[in-house]
Short mmCIF file of C-alpha atoms and ligand atoms in Angstrom, two decimals:
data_model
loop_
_atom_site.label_atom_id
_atom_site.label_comp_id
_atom_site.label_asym_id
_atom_site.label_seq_id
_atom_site.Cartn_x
_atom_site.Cartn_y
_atom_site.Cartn_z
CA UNK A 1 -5.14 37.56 13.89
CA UNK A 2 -7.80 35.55 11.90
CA UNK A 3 -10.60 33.55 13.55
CA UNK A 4 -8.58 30.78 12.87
CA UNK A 5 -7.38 27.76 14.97
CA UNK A 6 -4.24 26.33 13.72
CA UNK A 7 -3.05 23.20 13.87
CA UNK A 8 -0.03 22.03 16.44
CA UNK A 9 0.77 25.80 16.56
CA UNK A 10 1.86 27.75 19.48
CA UNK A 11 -0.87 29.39 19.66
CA UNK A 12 1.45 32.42 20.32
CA UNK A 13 3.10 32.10 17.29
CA UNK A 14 0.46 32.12 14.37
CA UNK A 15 0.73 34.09 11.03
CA UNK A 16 4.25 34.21 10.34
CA UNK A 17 4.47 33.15 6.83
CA UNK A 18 1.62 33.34 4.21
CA UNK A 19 2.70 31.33 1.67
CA UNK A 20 0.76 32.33 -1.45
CA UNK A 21 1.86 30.39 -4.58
CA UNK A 22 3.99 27.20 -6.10
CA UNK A 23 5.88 26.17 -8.35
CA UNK A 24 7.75 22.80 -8.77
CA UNK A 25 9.79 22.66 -5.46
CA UNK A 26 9.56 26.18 -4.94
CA UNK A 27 6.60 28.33 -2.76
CA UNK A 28 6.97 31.82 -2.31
CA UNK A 29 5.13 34.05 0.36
CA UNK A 30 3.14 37.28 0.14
CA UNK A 31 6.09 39.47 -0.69
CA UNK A 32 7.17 37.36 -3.47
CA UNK A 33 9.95 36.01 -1.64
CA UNK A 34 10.78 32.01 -2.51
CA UNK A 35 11.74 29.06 -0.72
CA UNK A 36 13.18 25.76 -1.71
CA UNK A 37 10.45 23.57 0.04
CA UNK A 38 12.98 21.28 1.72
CA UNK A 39 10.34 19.30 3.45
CA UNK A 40 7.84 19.04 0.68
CA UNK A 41 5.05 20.60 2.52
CA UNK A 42 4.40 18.37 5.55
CA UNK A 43 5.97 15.36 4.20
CA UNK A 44 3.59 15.28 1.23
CA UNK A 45 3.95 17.02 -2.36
CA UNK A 46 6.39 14.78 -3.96
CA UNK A 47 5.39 15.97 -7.56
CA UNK A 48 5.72 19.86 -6.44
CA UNK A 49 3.91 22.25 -7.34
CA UNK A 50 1.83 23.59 -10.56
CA UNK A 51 1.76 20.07 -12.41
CA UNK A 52 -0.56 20.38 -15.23
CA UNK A 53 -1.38 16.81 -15.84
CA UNK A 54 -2.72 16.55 -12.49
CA UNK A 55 -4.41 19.77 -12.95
CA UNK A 56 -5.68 18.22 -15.94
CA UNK A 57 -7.12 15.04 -14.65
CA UNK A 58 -9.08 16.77 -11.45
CA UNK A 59 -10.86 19.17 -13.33
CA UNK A 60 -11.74 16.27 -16.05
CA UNK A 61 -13.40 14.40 -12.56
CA UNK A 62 -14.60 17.49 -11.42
CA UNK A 63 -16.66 18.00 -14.84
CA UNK A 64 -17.32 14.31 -15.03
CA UNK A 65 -18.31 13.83 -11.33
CA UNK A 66 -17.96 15.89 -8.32
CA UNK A 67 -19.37 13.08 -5.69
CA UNK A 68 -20.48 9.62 -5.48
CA UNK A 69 -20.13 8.24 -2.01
CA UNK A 70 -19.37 4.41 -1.63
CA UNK A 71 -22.01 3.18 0.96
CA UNK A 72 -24.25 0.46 0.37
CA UNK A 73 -23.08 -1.35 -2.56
CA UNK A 74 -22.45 1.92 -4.41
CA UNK A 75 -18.76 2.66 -6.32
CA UNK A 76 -17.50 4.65 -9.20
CA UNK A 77 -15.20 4.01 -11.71
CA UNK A 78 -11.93 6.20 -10.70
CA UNK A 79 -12.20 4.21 -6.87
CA UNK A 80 -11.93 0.66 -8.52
CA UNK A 81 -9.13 1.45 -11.18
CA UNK A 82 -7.11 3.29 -8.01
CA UNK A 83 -7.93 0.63 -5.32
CA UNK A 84 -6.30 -2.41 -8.59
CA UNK A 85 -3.62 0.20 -9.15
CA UNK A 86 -2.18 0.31 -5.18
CA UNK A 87 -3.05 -3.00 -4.72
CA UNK A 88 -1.11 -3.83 -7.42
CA UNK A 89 1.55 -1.53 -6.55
CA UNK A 90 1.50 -2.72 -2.82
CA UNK A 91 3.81 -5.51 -0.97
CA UNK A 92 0.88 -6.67 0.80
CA UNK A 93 -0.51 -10.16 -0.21
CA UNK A 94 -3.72 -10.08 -2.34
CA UNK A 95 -4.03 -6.74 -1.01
CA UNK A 96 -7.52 -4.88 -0.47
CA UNK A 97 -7.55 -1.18 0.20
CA UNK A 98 -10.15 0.91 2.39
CA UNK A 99 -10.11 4.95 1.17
CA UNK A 100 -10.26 7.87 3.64
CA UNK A 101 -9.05 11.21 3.85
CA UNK A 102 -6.26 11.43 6.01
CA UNK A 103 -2.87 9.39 7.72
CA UNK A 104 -4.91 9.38 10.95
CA UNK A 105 -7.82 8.26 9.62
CA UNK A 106 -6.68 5.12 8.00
CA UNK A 107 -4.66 4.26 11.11
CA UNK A 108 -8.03 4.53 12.50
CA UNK A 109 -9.47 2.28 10.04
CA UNK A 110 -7.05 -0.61 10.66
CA UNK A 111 -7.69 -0.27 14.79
CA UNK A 112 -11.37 -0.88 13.68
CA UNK A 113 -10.22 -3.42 11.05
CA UNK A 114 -8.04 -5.21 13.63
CA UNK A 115 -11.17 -5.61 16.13
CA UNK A 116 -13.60 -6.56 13.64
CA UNK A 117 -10.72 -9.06 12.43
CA UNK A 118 -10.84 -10.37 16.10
CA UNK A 119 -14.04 -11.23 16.60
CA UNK A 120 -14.66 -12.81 13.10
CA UNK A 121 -11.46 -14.91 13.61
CA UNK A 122 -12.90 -15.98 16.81
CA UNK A 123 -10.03 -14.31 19.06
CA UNK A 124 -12.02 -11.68 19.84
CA UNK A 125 -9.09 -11.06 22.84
CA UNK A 126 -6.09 -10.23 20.24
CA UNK A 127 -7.09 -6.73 20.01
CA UNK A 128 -4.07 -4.81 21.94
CA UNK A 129 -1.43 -3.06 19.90
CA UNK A 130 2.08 -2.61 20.24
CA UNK A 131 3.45 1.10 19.08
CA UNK A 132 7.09 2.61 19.46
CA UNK A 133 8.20 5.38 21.30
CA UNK A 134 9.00 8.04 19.17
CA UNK A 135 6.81 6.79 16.41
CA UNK A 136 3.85 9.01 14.61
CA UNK A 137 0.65 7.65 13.52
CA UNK A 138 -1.89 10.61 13.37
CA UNK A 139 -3.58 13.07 15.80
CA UNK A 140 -7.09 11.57 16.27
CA UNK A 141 -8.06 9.92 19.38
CA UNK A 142 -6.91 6.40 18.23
CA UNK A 143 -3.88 7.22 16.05
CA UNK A 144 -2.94 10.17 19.22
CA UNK A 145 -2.46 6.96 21.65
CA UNK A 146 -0.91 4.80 19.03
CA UNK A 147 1.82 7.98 18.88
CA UNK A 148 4.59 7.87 20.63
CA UNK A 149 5.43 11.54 21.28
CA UNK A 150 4.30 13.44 24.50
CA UNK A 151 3.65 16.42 22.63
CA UNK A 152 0.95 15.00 21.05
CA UNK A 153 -0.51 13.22 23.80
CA UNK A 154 -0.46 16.37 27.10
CA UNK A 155 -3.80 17.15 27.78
CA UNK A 156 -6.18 15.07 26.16
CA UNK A 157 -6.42 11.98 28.13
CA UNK A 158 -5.84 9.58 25.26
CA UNK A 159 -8.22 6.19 25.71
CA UNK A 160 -4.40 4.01 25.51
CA UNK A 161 -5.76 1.24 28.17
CA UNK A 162 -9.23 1.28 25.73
CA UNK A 163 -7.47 0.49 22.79
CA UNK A 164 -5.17 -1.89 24.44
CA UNK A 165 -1.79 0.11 23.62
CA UNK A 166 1.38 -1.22 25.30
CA UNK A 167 4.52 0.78 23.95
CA UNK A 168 8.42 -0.47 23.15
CA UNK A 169 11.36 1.41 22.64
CA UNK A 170 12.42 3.44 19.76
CA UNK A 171 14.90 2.14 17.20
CA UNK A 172 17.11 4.72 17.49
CA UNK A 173 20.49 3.95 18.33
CA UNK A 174 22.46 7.19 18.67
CA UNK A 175 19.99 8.63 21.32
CA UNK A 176 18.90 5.14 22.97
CA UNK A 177 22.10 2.59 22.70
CA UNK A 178 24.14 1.95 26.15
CA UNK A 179 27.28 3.04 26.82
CA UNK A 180 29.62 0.53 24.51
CA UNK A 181 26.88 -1.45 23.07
CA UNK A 182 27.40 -2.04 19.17
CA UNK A 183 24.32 -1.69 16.58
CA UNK A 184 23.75 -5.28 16.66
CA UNK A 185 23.86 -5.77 20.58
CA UNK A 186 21.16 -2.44 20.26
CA UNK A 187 18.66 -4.55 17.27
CA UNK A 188 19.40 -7.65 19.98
CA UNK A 189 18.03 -5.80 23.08
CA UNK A 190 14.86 -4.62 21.24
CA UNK A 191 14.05 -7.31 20.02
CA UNK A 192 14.48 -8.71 23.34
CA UNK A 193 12.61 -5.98 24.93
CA UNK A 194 9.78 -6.95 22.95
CA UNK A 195 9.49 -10.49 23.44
CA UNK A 196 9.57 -9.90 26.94
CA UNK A 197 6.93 -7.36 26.46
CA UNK A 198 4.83 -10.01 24.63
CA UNK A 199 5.45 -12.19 27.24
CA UNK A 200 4.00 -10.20 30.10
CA UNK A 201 0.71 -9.66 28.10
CA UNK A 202 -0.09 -12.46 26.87
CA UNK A 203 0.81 -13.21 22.96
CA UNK A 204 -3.06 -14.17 22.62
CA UNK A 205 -3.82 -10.75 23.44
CA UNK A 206 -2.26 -8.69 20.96
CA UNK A 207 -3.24 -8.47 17.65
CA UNK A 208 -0.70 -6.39 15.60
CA UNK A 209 2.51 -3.91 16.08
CA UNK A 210 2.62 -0.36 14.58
CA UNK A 211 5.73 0.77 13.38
CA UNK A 212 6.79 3.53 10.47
CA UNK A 213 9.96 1.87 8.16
CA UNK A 214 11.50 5.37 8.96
CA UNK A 215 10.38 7.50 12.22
CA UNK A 216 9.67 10.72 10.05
CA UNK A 217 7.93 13.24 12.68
CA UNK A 218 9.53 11.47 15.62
CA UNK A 219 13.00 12.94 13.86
CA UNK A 220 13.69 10.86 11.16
CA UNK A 221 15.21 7.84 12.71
CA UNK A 222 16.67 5.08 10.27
CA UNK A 223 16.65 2.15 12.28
CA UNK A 224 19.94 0.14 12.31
CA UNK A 225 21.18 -2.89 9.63
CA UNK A 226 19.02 -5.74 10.73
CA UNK A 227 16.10 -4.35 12.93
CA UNK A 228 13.00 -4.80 11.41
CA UNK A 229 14.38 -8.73 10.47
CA UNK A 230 15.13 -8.95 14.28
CA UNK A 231 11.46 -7.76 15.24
CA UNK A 232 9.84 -9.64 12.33
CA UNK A 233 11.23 -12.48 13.95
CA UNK A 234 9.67 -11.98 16.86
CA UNK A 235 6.18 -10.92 15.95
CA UNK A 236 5.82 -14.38 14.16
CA UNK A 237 6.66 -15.92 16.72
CA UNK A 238 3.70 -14.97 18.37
CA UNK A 239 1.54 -14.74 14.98
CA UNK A 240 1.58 -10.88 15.49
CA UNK A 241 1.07 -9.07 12.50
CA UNK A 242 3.28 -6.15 11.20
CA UNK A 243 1.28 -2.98 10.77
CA UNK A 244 3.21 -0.71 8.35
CA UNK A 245 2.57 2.77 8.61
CA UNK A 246 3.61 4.01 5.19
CA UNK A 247 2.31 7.55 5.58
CA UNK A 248 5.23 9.22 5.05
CA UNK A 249 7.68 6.60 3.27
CA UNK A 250 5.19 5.16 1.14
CA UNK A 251 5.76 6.16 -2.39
CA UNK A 252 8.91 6.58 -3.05
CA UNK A 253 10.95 8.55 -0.42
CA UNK A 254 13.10 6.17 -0.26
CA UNK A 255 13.75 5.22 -2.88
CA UNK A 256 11.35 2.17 -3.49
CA UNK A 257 7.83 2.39 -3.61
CA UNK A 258 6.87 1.39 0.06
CA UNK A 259 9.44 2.13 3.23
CA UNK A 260 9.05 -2.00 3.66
CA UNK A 261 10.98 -3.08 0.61
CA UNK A 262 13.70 -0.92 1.62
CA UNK A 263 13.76 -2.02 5.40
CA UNK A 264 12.90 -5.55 4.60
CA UNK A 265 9.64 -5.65 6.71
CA UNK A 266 6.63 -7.99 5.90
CA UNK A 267 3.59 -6.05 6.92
CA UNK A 268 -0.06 -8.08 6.84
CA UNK A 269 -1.69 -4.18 6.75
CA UNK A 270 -0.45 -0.36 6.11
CA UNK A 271 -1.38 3.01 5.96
CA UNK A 272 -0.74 5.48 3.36
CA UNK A 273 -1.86 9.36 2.79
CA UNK A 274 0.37 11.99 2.01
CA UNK A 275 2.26 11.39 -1.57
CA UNK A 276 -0.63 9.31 -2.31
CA UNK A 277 -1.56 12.37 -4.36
CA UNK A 278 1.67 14.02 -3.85
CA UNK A 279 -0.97 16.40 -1.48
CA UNK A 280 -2.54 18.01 -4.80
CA UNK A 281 -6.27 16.74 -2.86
CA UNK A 282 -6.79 14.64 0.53
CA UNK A 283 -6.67 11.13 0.23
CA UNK A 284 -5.87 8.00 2.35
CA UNK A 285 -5.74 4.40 1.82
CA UNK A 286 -5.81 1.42 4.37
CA UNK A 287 -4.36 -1.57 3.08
CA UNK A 288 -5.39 -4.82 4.44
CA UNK A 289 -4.30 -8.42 3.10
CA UNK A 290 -6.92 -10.76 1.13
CA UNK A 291 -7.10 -13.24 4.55
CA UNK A 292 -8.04 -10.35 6.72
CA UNK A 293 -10.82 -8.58 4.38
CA UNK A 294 -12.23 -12.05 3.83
CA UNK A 295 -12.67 -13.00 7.09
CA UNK A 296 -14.54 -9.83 8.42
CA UNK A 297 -16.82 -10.39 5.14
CA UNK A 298 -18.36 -13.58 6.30
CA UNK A 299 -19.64 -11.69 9.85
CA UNK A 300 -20.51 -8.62 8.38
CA UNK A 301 -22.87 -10.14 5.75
CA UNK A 302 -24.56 -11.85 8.37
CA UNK A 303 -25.02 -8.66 10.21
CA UNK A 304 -25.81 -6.58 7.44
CA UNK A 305 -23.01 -3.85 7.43
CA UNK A 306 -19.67 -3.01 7.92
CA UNK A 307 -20.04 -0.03 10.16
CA UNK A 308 -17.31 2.07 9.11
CA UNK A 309 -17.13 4.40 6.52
CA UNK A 310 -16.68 8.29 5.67
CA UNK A 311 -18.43 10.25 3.70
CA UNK A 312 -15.20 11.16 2.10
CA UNK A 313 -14.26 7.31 1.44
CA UNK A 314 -13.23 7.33 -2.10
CA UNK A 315 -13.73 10.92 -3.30
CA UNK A 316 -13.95 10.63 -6.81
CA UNK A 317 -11.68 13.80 -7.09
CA UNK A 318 -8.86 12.17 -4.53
CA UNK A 319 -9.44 9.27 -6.97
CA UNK A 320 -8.58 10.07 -9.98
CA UNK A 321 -5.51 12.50 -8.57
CA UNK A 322 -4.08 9.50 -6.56
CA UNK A 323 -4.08 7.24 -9.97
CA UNK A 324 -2.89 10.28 -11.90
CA UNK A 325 0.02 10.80 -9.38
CA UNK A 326 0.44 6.75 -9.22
CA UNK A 327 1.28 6.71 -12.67
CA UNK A 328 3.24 10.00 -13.09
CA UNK A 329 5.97 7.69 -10.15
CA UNK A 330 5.95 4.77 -12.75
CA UNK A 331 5.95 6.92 -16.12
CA UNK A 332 8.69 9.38 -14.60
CA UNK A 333 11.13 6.26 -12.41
CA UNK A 334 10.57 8.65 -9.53
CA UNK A 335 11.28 6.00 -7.07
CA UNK A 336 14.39 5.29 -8.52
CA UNK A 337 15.33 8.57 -8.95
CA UNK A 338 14.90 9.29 -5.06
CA UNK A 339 17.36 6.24 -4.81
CA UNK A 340 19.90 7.69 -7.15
CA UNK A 341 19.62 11.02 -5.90
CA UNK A 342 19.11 10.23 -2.17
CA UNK A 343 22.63 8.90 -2.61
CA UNK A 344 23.99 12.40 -3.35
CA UNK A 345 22.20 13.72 -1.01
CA UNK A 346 23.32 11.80 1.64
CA UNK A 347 26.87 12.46 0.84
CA UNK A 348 26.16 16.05 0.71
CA UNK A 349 24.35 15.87 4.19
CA UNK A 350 27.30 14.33 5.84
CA UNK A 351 29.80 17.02 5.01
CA UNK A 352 27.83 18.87 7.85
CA UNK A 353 29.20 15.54 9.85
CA UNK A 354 32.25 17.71 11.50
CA UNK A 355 29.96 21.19 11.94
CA UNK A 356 30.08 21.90 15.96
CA UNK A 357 26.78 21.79 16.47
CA UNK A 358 25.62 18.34 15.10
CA UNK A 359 26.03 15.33 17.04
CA UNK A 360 23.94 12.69 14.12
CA UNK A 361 23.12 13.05 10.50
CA UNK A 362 20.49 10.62 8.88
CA UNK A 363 19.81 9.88 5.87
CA UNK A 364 18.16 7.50 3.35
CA UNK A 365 16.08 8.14 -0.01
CA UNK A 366 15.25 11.75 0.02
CA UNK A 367 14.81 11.93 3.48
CA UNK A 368 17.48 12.89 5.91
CA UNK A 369 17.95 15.08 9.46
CA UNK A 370 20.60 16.43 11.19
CA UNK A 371 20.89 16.14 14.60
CA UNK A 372 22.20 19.46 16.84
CA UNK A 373 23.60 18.95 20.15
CA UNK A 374 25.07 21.07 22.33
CA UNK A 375 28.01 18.63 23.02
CA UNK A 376 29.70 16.44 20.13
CA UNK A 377 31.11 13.91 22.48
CA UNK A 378 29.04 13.35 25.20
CA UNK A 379 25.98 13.93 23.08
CA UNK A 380 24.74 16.32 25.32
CA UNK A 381 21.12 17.53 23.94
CA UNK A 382 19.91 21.20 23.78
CA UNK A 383 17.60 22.09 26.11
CA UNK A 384 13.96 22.47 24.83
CA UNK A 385 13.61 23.39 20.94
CA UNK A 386 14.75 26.89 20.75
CA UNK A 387 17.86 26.28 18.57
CA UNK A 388 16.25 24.03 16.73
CA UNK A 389 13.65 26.54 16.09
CA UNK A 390 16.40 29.24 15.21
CA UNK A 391 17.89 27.05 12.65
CA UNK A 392 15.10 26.44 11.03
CA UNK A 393 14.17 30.33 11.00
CA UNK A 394 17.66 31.27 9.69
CA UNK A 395 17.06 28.41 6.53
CA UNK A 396 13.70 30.43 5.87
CA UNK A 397 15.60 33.93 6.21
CA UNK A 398 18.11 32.12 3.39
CA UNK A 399 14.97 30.96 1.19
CA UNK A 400 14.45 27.55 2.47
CA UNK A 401 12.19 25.51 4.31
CA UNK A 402 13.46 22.54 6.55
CA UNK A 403 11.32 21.39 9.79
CA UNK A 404 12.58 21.53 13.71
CA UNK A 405 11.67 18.65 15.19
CA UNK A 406 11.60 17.33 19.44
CA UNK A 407 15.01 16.24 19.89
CA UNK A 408 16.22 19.47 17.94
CA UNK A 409 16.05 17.06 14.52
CA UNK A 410 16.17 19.13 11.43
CA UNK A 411 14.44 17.36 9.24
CA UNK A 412 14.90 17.78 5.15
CA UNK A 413 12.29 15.40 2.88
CA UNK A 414 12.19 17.47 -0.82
CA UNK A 415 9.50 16.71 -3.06
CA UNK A 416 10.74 13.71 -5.38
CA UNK A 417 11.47 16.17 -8.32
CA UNK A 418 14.29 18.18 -7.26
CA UNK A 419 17.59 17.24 -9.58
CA UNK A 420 20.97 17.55 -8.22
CA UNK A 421 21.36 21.65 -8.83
CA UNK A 422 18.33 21.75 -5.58
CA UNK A 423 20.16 19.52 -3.06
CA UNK A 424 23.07 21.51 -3.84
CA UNK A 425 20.86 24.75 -3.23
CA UNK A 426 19.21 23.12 -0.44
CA UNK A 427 23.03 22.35 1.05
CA UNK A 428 24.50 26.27 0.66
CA UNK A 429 21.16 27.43 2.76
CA UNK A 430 21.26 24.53 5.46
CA UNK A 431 25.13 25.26 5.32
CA UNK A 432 24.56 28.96 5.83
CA UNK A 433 21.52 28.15 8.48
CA UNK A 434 24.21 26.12 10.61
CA UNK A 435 26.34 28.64 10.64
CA UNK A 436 24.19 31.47 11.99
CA UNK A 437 23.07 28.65 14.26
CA UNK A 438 26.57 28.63 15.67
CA UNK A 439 26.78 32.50 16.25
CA UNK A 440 23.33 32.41 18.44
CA UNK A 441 24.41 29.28 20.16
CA UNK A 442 27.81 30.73 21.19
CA UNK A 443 26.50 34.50 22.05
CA UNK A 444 23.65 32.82 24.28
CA UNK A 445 26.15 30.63 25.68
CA UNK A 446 24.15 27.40 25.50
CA UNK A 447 27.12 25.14 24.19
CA UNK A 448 28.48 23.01 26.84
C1 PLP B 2 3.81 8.26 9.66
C2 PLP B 2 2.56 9.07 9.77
N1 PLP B 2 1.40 8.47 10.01
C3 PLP B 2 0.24 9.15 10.09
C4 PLP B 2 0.22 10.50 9.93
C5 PLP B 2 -1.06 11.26 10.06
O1 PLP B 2 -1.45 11.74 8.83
P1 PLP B 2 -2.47 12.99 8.73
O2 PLP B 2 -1.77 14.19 9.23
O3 PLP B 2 -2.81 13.02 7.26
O4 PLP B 2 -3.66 12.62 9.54
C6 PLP B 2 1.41 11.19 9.66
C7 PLP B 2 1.43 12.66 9.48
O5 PLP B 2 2.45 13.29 9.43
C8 PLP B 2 2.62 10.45 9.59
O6 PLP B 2 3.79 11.07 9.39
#
């Protein structure tokens, strides 16, 4: 036992892999023993590990310069050719981009930017936001309440009434549809659900809704044909905007560069972190459109200053990663690669379709989850996470890594690299994993 406090740990359960070195999509602990890193760190290092040219262009900033903050008028050249280069890059109309350090922190951002945005606009009412259950936007005290998981939100008295959160149902329709109801009645009734949610508060009141293209950390839900058109539909109806939260599916993972291509969606602001710089160094980016950023200028001149900044707001060194990384996607078709390959492993994912123990498999890009249940046909879940948590053991004990998440979700997400020899590798361990699954699961008796 260090002196260390993990993060969302059990705190009974620290220490039980020191992982010690990488290597393309592989890591490998203290005893030299590797792992296929089936969920690319924590969502994050979709260039793997050990890549030179990275290497190459951090220590060039590092020699070049360490730090240059970006308050008060002051920039440096590696922020401005990044913040062209996503904005560029981005869906988002005449796009302007705010750097910070983390996923939570540039959900935080946009709450601020969506305030500031309120006054300045002179609706300085439209400030509530709408988030989805299920959904994951960050840990800190904003992005917390803007999550839609429990587990993240026990204990800590989240300020959801301060920020004006109202929550709507998830999109997922294999744990959420009614008995008989078809994929398109499901899209209907949420997008229903939401009107009538708008409704009750007031349309004036509520600025933007949250939403990830994919759930990732909520278990990797793909929402069904037509959703996001259905809820698009409804938010301009109301002139609310459409805050992407591209944290996880920006980049790439599925196989276009942002989750809202894919999914059709037509966000006015995102988030992305993460693959950003595919994890090498920390580095965020909140993405606004032109009309928004101009209208908080005119205010903020008058009062002097923007108040809202971190120290760490365009590191030089996350900088010139990010556009190192950015170009590395383009150079290499990586996007299009996840596309082609996601296909395969899609295909591969669904032979586990007929295993015993899993009720839904998802997939799309290089991102994908199987579902275990204790009960194929009536869906019947497992009680709390232990199987999930054995599964995902008995991958590591067959060198690979794969995630457990609520809902018993195992959730895959490979860095962007991996060629068709790794799914097939990551498919004989998950297959094997499954299996041993099955022996606990029967000797414990917890099948129903
Ligand atoms: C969709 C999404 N948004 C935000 C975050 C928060 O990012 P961070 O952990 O960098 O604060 C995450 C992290 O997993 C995420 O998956």
């Amino acid at each position: 036992m260090t002196a260390m406090i993990y993060p969302t740990t059990n705190p009974a359960a620290t220490e039980v892999m020191v992982v010690s070195r990488g290597e393309g999509p592989y890591i490998y602990d203290q005893a030299g023993k590797q792992y296929l890193e089936g969920m690319a760190g924590l969502w994050c290092t979709s260039l793997g590990y050990g890549n030179q040219e990275i290497i190459e262009a951090a220590t060039r900033q590092m020699e070049q310069l360490s730090f240059s903050h970006m308050f008060s008028g002051k920039t440096h050249p590696s922020a401005i050719e990044l913040a062209d280069k996503l904005a560029a890059m981005s869906p988002i109309e005449d796009a302007r981009v705010f750097l910070g350090a983390s996923g939570s922190d540039a959900n935080d951002t946009l709450v601020k930017l969506i305030r500031y945005y309120a006054v300045a606009s002179g609706q300085p009412e439209r400030v509530k936001i709408i988030a989805r259950d299920k959904g994951y936007h960050g840990v800190s005290l904003a992005s917390a309440a803007l999550t839609g998981l429990p587990a993240n939100h026990t204990h800590f008295q989240l300020p959801f009434d301060a920020l004006g959160v109202l929550r709507t149902g998830a999109p997922h329709y294999y744990r959420c549809a009614e008995p008989g109801e078809t994929e398109a009645d499901f899209v209907a009734r949420r997008a229903r659900e939401l009107e009538t949610l708008i409704l009750a508060e007031g349309p004036e009141t509520i600025a933007a809704m949250i939403a990830e293209p994919v759930n990732g950390a909520g278990g990797v839900i793909i929402p069904p044909e037509g959703y996001f058109e259905a809820i698009q539909g409804v938010l301009d109806k109301y002139g609310i905007m459409l805050w992407d939260d591209e944290v996880i599916c920006g980049f790439g993972r599925l196989g276009t560069a942002f989750g809202a291509e894919k999914l059709n969606m037509k966000p006015k602001m995102m988030a992305c972190a993460k693959a950003l710089t595919s994890a090498y160094v920390p580095l965020s980016a909140a993405i606004v459109a032109g009309d928004i950023a101009d209208a908080i200028a005119g205010p903020a001149s008058d009062m002097g200053v923007f108040g809202h900044g971190y120290t760490y707001s365009g590191h030089p060194l996350g900088c010139a990663v990010a556009s190192k990384v950015l170009d590395i996607y383009v150079r290499d078709r990586l996007f299009e690669h996840a596309a082609t390959l996601g296909v395969y492993m899609a295909k591969r994912l669904s032979e586990f379709a007929d295993h015993p123990l899993v009720g839904e498999v998802s997939a799309m890009g290089l991102l994908g989850a199987l579902e275990l249940v204790a009960n194929k046909t009536t869906k019947q879940p497992f009680e709390g996470m232990k199987v999930a948590q054995f599964c995902a053991k008995a991958a590591e004990d067959n060198g690979l890594i794969i995630r457990p998440l609520g809902g018993n979700r195992m959730a895959l997400c490979p860095p962007l690299i991996i060629q068709e020899v790794h799914v097939d590798e990551i498919m004989d361990k998950l297959g094997r994993a499954l299996d041993s699954t099955l022996d606990f699961v029967t000797a414990e008796g917890l099948t129903v």
